[in-house]
């Protein structure tokens, strides 16, 4: 499977994606927030800096909001990483969330993690699991993560091969299981080890995720019984109606009903905790965004200078966050963020 | 094309109070309570609802509980097994009456 970008799909253009949502003539997200008697979404002090190390990935998942894949060559340069480090050195943000693509494929990945570790930041790596087995040079990633006390967050959309492979590609489930066992073997996900291994569930289809706790206990029971796998927590995440997931919604005739579901499930409680409030997202080229989704929609932060080299924490604190109809994905039901439910 | 069942009509279910608010409120209140986690989990109740939806052949309920059971993490295989339970009971309910037919036939015939 190719990325939308490599297959020259019109949907690879962010404005085409937003147009597809606008054509549905939903109540605009900002109006829905206002109707619920809430103020517009405002930034809190930045506690997480999420850095996208590039769109390159060894997988081409059907729902990928990054439109990542082996055919994407955009990756963060060492110079931009150095600018991130300068910012982080002077910032109160304690957590650095590394994402991609497969962040480990960036040739400067290990160096960057070592530098972040020296800054005593809490490091999260969004590891797609299969990368650990993809090439000999990645086989020791579990030990490397352990050395730097990295929190590993990994997608596993289901505890059955059928549903996982339908979303993430043929054979991904069995490789993911093997990778999880390797992470367990060095202590990840094991009680008392202090090494966090969290899984991400996101639905394989045009459905919303249900109760995170219920799914977590089902996953724990099944993964333990069938594969002797342990993990800490399950983050239940709603699929955002952008990029390749949007393509799936359009092609399967589910776009309208999916968006209606999101709008109907709008939860004012979730609005308070959307992740753009305490997170800044850095794109592979250093551009700053309110969140990873706005990054993929090419909506940089609304400040005079929107690049990591001109990072101005004070100005960012007064910015207005750019919301649009994709934001309904963050506020449906129990809400959704990179850390799962928010309400 | 006009049809008897329009998937969009399901959204209007909550508006049935227009023709009788009190009973509608009581029903939705009851419905909400029935599906709460209790001696049976909300997850188990959802699968029962899917099976019953097939017994009463309600297309609205089938759509709603197909989504709901999938959202609650059931597999397609589990959904189908639930429908086979419906079918077994429905089929069995017909078939078990054959004992009556047999009894009557045996009585009538030499
Ligand atoms: S969802 Fe993750 S693993 Fe899958 S293609 Fe996108 S970045 Fe890669
Ligand atoms: S999509 Fe981004 S900007 Fe919109 S609510 Fe979610 S986190 Fe905030």
mmCIF file of C-alpha atoms in Angstrom, chain A residues 11 20 245-255:
data_model
loop_
_atom_site.group_PDB
_atom_site.id
_atom_site.type_symbol
_atom_site.label_atom_id
_atom_site.label_comp_id
_atom_site.label_asym_id
_atom_site.label_seq_id
_atom_site.Cartn_x
_atom_site.Cartn_y
_atom_site.Cartn_z
ATOM 1 C CA UNK A 11 -6.823 13.803 -0.314
ATOM 2 C CA UNK A 20 -14.683 17.128 2.787
ATOM 3 C CA UNK A 245 -8.705 7.380 7.931
ATOM 4 C CA UNK A 246 -10.711 10.080 6.158
ATOM 5 C CA UNK A 247 -10.067 8.285 2.886
ATOM 6 C CA UNK A 248 -11.408 5.069 4.417
ATOM 7 C CA UNK A 249 -14.515 6.908 5.690
ATOM 8 C CA UNK A 250 -15.207 8.398 2.271
ATOM 9 C CA UNK A 251 -14.572 5.201 0.328
ATOM 10 C CA UNK A 252 -16.665 3.058 2.650
ATOM 11 C CA UNK A 253 -19.585 5.537 2.635
ATOM 12 C CA UNK A 254 -19.246 6.125 6.374
ATOM 13 C CA UNK A 255 -18.085 9.744 6.518
#
